[in-house]
Backbone atoms as SQL, in Angstrom:
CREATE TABLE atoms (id INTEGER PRIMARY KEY, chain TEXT, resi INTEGER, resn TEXT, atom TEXT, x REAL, y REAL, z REAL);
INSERT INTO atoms VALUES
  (1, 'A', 1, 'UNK', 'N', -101.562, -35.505, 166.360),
  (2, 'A', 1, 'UNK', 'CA', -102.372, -35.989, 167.440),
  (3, 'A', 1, 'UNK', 'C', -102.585, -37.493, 167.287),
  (4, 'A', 2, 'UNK', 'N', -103.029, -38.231, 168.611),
  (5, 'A', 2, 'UNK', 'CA', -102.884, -39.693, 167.982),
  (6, 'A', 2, 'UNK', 'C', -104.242, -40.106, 167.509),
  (7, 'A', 3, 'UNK', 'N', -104.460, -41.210, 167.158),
  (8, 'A', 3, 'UNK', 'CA', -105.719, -42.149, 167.470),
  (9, 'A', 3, 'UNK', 'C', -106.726, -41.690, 167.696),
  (10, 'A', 4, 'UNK', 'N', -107.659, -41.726, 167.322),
  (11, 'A', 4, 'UNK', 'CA', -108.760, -41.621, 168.468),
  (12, 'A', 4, 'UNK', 'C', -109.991, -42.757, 168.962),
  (13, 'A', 5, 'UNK', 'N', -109.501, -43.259, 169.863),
  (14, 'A', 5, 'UNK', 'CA', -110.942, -44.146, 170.469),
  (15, 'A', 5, 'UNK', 'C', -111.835, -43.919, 170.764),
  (16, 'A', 6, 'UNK', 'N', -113.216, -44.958, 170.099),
  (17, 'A', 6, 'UNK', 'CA', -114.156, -44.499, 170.644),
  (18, 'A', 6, 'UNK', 'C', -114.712, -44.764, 171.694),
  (19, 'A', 7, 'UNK', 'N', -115.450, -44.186, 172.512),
  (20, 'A', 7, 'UNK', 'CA', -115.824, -44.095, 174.423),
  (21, 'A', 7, 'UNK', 'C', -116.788, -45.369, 174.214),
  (22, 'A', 8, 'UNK', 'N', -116.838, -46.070, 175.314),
  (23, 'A', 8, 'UNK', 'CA', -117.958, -47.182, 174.885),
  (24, 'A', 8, 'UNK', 'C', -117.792, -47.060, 176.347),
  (25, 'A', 9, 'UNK', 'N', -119.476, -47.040, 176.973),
  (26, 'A', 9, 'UNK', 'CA', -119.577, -47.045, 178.234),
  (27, 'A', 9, 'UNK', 'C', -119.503, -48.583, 178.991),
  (28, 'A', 10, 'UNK', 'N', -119.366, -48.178, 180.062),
  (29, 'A', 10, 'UNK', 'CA', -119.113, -49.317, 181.109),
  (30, 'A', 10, 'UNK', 'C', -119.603, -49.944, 182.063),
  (31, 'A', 11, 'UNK', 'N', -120.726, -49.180, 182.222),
  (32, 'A', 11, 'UNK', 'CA', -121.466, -49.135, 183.876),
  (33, 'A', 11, 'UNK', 'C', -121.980, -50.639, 183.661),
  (34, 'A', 12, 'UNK', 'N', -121.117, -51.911, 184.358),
  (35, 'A', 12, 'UNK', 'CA', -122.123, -53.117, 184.609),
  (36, 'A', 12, 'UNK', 'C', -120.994, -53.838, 185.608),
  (37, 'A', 13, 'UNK', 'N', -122.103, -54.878, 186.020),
  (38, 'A', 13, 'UNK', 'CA', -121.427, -55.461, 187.170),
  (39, 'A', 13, 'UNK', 'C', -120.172, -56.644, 186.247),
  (40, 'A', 14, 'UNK', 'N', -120.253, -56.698, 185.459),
  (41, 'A', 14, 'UNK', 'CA', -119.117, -57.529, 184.991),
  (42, 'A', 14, 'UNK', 'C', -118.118, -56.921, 185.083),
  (43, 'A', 15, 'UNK', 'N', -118.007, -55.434, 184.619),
  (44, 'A', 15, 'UNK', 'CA', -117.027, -54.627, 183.796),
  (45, 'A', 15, 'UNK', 'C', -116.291, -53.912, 185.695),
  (46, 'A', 16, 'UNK', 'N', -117.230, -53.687, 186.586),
  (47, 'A', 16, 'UNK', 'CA', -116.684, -53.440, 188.033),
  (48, 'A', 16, 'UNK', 'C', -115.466, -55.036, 188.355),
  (49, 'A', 17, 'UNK', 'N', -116.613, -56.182, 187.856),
  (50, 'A', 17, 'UNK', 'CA', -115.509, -57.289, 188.672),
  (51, 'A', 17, 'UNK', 'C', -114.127, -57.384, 188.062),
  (52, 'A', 18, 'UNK', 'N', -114.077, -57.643, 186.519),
  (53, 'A', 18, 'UNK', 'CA', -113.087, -57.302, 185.932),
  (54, 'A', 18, 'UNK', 'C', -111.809, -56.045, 186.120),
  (55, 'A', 19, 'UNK', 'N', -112.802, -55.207, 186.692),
  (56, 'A', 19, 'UNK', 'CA', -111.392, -53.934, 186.863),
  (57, 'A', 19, 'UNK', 'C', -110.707, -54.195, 188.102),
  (58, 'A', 20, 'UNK', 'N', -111.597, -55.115, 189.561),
  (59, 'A', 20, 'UNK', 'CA', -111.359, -55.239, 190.508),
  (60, 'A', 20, 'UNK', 'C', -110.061, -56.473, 190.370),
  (61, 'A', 21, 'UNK', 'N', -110.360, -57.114, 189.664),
  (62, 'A', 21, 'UNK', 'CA', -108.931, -58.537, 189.103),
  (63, 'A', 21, 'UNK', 'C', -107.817, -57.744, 188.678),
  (64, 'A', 22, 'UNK', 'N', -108.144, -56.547, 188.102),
  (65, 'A', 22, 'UNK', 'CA', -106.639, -55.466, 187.016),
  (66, 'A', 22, 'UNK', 'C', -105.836, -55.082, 188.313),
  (67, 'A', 23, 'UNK', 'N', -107.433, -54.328, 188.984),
  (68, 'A', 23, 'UNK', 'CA', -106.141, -54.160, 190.410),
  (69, 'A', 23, 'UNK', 'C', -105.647, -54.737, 191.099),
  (70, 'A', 24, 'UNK', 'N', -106.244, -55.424, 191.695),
  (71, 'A', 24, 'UNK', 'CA', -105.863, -56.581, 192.228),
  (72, 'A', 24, 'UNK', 'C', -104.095, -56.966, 191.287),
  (73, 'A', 25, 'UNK', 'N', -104.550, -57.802, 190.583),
  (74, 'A', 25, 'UNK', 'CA', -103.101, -58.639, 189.848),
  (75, 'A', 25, 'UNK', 'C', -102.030, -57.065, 189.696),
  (76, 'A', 26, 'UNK', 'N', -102.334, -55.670, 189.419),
  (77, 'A', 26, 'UNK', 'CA', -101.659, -54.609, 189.542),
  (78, 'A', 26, 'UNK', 'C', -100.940, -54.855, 191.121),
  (79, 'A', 27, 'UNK', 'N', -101.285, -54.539, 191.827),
  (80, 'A', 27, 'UNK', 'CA', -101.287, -54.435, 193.659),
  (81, 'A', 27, 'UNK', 'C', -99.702, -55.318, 193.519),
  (82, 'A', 28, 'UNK', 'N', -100.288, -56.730, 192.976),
  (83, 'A', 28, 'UNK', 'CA', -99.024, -57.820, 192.991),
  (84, 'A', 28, 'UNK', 'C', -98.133, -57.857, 191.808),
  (85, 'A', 29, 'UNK', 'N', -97.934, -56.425, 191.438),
  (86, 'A', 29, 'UNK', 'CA', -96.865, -56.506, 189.790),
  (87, 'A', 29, 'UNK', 'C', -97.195, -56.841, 188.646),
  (88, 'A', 30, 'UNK', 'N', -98.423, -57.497, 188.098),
  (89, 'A', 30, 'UNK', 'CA', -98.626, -57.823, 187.121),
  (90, 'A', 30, 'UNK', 'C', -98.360, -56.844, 186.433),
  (91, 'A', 31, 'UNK', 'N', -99.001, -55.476, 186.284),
  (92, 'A', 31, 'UNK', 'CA', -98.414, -54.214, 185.625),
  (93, 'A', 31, 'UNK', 'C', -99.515, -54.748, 184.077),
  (94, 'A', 32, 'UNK', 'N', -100.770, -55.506, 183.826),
  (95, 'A', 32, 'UNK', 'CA', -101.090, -55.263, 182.774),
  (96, 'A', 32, 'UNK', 'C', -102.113, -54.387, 182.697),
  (97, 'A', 33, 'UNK', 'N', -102.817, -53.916, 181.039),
  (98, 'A', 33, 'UNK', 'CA', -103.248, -53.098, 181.184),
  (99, 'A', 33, 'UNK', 'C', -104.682, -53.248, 181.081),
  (100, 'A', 34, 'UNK', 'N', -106.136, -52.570, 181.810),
  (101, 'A', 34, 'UNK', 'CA', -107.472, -53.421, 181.930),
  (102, 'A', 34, 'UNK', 'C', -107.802, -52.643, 179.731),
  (103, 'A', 35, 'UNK', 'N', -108.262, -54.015, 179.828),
  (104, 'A', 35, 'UNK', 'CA', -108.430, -54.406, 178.082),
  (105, 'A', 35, 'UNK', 'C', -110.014, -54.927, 177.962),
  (106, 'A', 36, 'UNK', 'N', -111.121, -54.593, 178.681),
  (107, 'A', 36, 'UNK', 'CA', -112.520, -55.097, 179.114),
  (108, 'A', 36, 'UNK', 'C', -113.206, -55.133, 176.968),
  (109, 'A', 37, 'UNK', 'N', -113.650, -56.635, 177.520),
  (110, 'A', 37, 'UNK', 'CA', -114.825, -56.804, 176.284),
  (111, 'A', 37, 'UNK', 'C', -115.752, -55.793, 176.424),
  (112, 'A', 38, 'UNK', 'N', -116.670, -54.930, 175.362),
  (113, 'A', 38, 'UNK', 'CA', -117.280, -54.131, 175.510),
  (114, 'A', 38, 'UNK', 'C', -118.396, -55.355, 175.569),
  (115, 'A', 39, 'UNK', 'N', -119.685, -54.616, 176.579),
  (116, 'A', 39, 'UNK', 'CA', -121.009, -55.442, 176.837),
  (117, 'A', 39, 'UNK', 'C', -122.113, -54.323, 176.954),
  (118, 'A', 40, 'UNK', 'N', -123.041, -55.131, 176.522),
  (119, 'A', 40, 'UNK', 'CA', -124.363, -54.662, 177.201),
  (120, 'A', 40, 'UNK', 'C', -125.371, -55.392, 177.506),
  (121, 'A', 41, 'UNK', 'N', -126.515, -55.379, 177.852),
  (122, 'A', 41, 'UNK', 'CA', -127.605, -55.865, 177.622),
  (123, 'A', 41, 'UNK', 'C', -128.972, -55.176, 178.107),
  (124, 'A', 42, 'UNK', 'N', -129.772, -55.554, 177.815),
  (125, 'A', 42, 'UNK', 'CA', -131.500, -54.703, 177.555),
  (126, 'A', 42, 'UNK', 'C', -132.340, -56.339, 177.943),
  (127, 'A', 43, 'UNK', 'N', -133.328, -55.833, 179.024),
  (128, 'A', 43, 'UNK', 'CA', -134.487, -56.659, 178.662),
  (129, 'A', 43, 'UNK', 'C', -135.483, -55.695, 178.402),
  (130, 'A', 44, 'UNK', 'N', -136.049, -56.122, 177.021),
  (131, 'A', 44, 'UNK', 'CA', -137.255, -55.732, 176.275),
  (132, 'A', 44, 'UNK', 'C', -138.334, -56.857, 176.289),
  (133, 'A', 45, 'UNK', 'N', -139.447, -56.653, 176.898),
  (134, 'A', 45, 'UNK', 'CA', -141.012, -57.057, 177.463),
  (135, 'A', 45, 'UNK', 'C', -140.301, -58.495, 177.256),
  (136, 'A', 46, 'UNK', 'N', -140.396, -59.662, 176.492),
  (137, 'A', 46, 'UNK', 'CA', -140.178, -60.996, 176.442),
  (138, 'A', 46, 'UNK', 'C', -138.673, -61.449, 175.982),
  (139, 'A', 47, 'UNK', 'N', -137.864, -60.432, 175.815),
  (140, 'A', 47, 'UNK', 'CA', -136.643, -60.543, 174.678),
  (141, 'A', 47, 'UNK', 'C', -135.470, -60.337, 176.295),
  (142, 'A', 48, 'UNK', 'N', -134.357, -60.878, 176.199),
  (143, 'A', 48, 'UNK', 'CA', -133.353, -60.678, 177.020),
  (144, 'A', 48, 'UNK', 'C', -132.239, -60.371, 176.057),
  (145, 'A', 49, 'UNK', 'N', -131.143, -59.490, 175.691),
  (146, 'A', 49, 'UNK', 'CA', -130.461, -59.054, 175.176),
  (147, 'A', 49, 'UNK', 'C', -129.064, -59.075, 175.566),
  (148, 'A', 50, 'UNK', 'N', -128.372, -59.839, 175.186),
  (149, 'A', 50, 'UNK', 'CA', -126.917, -59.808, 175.149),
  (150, 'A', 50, 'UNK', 'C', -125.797, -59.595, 174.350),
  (151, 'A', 51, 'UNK', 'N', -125.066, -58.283, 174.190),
  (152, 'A', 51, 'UNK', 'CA', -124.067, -58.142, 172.928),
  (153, 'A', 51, 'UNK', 'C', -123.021, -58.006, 173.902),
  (154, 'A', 52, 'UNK', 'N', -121.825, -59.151, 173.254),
  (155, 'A', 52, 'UNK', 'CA', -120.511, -59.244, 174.240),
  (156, 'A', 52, 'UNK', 'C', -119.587, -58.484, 172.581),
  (157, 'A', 53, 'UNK', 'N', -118.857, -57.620, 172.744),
  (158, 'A', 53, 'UNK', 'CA', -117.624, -57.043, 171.855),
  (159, 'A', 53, 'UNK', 'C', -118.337, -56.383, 170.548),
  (160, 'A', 54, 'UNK', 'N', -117.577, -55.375, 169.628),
  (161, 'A', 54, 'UNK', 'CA', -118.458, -54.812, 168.812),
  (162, 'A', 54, 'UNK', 'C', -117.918, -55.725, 167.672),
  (163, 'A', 55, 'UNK', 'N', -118.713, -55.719, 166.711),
  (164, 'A', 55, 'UNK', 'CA', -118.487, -56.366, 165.198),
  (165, 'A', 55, 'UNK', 'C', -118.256, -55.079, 164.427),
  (166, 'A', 56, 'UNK', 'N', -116.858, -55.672, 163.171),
  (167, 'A', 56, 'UNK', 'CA', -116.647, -55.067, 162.564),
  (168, 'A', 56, 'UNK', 'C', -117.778, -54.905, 161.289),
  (169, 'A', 57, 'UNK', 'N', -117.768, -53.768, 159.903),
  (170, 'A', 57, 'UNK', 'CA', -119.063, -53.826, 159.134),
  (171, 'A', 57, 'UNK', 'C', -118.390, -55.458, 158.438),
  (172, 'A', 58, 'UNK', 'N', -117.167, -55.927, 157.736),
  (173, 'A', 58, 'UNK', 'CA', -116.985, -56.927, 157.393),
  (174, 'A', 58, 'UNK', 'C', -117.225, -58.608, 158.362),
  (175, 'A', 59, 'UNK', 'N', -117.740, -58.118, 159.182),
  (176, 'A', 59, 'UNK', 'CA', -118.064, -59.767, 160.304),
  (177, 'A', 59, 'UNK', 'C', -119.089, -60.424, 159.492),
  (178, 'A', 60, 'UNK', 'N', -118.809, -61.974, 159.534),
  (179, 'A', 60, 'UNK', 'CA', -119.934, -62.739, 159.308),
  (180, 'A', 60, 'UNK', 'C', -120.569, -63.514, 160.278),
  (181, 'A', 61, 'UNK', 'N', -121.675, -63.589, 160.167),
  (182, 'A', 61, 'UNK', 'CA', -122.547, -63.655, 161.683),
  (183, 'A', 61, 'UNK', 'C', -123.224, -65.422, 161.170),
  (184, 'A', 62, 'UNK', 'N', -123.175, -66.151, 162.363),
  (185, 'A', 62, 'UNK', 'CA', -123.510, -67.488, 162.101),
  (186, 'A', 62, 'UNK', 'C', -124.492, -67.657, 163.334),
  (187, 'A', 63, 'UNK', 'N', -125.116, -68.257, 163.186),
  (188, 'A', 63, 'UNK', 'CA', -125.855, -68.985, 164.848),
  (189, 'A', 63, 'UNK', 'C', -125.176, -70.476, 165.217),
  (190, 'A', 64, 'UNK', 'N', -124.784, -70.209, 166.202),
  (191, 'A', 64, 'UNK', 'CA', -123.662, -70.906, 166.872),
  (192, 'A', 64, 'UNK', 'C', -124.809, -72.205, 168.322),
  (193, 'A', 65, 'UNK', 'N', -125.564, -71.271, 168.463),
  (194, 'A', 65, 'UNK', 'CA', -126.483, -71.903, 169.306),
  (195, 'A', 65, 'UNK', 'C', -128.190, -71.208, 169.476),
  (196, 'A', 66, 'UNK', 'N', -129.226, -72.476, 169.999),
  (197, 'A', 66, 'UNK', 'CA', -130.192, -71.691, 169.473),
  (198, 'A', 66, 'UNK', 'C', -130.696, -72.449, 167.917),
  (199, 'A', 67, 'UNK', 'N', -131.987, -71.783, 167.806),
  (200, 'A', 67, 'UNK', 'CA', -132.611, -71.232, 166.371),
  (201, 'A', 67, 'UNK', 'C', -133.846, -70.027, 166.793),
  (202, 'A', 68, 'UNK', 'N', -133.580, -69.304, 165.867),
  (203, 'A', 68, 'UNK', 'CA', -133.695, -67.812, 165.723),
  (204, 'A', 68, 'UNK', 'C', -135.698, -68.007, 165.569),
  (205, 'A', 69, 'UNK', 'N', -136.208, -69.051, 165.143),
  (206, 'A', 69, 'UNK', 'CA', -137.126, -69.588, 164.837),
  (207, 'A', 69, 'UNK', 'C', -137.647, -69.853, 166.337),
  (208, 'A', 70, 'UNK', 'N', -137.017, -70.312, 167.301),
  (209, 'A', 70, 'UNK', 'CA', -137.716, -70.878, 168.204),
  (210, 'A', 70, 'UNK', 'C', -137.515, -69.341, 169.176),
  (211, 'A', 71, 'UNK', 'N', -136.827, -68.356, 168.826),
  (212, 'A', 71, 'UNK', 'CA', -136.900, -67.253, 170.269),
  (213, 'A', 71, 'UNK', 'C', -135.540, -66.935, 171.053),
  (214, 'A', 72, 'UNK', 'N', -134.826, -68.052, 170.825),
  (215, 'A', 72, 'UNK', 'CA', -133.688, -68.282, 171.626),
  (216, 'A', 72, 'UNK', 'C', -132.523, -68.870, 170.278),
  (217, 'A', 73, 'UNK', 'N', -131.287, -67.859, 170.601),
  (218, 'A', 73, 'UNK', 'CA', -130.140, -68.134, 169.939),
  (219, 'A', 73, 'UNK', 'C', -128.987, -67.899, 170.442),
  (220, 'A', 74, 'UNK', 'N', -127.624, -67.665, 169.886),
  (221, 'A', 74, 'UNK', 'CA', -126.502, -67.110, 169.832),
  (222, 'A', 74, 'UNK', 'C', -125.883, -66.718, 168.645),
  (223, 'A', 75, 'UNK', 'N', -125.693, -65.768, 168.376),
  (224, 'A', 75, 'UNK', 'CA', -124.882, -65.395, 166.857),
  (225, 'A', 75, 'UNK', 'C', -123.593, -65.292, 167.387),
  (226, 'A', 76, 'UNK', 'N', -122.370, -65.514, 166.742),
  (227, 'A', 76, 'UNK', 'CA', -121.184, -65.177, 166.643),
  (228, 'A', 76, 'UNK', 'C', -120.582, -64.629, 165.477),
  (229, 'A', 77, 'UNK', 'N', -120.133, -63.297, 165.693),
  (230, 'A', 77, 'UNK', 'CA', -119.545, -62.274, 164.481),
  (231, 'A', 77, 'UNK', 'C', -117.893, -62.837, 164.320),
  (232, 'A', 78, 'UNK', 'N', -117.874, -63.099, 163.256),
  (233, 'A', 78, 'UNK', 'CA', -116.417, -63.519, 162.800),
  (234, 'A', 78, 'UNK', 'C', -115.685, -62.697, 162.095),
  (235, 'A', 79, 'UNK', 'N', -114.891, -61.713, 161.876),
  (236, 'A', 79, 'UNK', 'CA', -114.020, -61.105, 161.507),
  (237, 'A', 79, 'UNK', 'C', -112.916, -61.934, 160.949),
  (238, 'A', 80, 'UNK', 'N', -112.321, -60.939, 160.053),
  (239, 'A', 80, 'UNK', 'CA', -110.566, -61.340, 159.486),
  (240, 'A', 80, 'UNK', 'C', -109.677, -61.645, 161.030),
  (241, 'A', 81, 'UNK', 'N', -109.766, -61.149, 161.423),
  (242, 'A', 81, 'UNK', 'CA', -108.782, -61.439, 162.916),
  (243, 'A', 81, 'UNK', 'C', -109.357, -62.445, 163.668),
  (244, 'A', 82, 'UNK', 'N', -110.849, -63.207, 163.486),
  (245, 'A', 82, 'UNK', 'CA', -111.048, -63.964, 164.757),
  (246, 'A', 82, 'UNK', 'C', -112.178, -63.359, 164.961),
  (247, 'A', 83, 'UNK', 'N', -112.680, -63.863, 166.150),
  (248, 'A', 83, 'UNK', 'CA', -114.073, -63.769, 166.781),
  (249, 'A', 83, 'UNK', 'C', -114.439, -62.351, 167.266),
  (250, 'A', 84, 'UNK', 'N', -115.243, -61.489, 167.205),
  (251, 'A', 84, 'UNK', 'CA', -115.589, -59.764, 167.168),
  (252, 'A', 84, 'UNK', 'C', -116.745, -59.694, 168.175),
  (253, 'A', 85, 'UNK', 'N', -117.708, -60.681, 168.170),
  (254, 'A', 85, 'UNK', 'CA', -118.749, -59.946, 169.006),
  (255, 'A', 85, 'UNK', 'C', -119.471, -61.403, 168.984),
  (256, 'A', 86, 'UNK', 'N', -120.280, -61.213, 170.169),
  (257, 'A', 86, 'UNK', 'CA', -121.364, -62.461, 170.450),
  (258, 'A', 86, 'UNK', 'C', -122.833, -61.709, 170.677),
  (259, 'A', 87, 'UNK', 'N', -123.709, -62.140, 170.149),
  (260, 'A', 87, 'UNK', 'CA', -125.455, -61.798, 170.563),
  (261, 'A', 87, 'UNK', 'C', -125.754, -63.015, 170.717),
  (262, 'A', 88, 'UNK', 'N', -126.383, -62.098, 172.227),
  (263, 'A', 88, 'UNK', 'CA', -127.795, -63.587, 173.035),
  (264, 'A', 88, 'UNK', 'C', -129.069, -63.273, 172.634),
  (265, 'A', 89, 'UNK', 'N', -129.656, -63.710, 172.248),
  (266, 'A', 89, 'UNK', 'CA', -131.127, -63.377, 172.207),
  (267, 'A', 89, 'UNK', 'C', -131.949, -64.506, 172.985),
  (268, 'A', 90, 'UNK', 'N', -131.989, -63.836, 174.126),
  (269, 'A', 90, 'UNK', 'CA', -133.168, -65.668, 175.098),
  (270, 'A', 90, 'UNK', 'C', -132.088, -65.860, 175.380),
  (271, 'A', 91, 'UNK', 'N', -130.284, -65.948, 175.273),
  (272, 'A', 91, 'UNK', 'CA', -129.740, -67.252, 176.028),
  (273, 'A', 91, 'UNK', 'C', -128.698, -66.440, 176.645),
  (274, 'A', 92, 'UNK', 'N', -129.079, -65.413, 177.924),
  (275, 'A', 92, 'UNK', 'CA', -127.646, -65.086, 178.714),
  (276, 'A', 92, 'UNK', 'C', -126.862, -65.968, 178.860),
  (277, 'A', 93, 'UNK', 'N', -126.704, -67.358, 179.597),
  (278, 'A', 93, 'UNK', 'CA', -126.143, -68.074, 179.819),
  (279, 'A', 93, 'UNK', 'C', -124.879, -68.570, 178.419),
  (280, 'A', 94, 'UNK', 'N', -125.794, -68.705, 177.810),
  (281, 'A', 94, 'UNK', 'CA', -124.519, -69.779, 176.203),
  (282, 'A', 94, 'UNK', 'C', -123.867, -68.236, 175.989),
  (283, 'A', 95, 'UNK', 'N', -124.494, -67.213, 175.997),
  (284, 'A', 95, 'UNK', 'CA', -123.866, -66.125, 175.285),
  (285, 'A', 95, 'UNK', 'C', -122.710, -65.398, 176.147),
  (286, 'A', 96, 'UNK', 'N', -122.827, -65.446, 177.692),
  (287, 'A', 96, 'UNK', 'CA', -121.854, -65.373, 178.325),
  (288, 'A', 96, 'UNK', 'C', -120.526, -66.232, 178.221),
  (289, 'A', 97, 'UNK', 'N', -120.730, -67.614, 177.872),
  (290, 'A', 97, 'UNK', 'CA', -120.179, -68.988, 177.794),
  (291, 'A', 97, 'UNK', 'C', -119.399, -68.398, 176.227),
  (292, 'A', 98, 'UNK', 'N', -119.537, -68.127, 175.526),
  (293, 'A', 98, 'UNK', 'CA', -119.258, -67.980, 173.820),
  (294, 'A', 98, 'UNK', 'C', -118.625, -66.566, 173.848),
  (295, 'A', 99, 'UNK', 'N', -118.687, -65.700, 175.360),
  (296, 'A', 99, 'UNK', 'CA', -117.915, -64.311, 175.511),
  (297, 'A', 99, 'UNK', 'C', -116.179, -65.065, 175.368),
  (298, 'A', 100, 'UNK', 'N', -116.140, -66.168, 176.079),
  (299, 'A', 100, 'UNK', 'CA', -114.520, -65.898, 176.771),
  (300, 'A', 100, 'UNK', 'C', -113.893, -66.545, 175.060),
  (301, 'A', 101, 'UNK', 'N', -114.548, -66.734, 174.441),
  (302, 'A', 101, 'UNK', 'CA', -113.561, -66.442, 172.864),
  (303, 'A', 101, 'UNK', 'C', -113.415, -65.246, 172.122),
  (304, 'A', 102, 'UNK', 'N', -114.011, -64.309, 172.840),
  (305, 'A', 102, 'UNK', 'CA', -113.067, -62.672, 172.325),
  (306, 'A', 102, 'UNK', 'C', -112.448, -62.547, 173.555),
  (307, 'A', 103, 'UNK', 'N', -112.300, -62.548, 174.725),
  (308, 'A', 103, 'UNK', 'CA', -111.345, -61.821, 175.650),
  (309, 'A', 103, 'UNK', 'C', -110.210, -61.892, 174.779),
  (310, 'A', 104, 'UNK', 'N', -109.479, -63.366, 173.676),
  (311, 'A', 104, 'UNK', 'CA', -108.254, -63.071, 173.258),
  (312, 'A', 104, 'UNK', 'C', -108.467, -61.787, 172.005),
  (313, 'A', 105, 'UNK', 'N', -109.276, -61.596, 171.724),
  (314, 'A', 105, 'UNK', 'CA', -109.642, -60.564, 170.445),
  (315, 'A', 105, 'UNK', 'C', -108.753, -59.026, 171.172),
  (316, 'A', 106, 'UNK', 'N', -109.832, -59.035, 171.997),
  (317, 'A', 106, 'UNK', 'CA', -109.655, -57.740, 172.906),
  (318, 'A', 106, 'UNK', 'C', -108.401, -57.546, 173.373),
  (319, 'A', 107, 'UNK', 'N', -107.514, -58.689, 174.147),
  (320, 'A', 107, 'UNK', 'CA', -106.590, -58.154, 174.825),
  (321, 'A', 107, 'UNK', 'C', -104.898, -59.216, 174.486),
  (322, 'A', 108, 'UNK', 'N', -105.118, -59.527, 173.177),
  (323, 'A', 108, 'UNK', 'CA', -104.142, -59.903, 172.847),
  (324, 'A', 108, 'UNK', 'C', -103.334, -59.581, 171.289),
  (325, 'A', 109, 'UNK', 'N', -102.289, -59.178, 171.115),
  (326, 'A', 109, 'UNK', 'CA', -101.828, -58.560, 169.665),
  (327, 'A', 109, 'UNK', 'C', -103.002, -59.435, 168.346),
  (328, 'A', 110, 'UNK', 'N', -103.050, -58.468, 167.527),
  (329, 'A', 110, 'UNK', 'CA', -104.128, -58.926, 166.254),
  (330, 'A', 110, 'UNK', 'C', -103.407, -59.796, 164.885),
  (331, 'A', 111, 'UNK', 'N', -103.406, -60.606, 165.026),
  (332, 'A', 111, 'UNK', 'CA', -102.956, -61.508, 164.008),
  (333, 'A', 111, 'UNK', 'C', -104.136, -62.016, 162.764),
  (334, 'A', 112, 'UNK', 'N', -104.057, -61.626, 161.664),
  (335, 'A', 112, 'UNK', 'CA', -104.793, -62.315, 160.628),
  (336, 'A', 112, 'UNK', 'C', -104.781, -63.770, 160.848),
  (337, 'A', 113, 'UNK', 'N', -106.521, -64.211, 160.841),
  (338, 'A', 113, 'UNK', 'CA', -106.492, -65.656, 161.364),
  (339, 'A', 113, 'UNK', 'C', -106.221, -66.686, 159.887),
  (340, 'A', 114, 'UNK', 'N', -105.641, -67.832, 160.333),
  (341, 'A', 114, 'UNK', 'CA', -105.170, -68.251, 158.793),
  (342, 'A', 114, 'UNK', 'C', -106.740, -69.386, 158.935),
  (343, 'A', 115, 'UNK', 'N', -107.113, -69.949, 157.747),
  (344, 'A', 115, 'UNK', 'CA', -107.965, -70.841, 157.900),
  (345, 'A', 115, 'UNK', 'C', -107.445, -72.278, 157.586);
């Protein structure tokens, strides 16, 4: 039997616009296959929540933007392959902005990153 993936749900308006571009560029031959960053987010009472892609248990997590001190950040999970996952905490905006460096994670062959 092959593989098995795990289900990671989908329901958000990003993950609709994105499938609507697969078909779309499908319609006109592109023929690729939809490869969506996994997302979520939660607002909790003062907290806004953004996790773009999952981190592996080996990721090292940096704050990229933000201080964690003032309420508002960005972490970026770094993996052996490259960039794994982004958290917003307070900053939808930078953390959306700091997503489009995994789309290549997600949907392009995995190469060990050299340093």
């Amino acid at each position: 039997m092959g593989a098995t993936v795990p289900r990671t749900p989908r329901e958000n308006r990003t993950n609709a616009s994105e499938q609507g571009l697969v078909v779309a560029a499908d319609i006109l031959g592109d023929g690729k296959p939809y490869l969506p960053v996994p997302y979520f987010w939660t607002d909790q009472f003062d907290v806004k929540l953004q996790v773009h892609g999952i981190a592996s248990p080996v990721a090292q997590a940096r704050v990229v933007e933000g201080d964690p001190v003032d309420g508002r950040f960005v972490v970026r999970l770094e993996g052996p392959l490259g960039p794994e996952c982004v958290l917003g905490w307070n900053m939808p905006k930078q953390a959306r902005v700091q997503r489009a460096d995994l789309v290549d994670h997600y949907t392009r062959p995995r190469q060990p990153v050299t340093p």
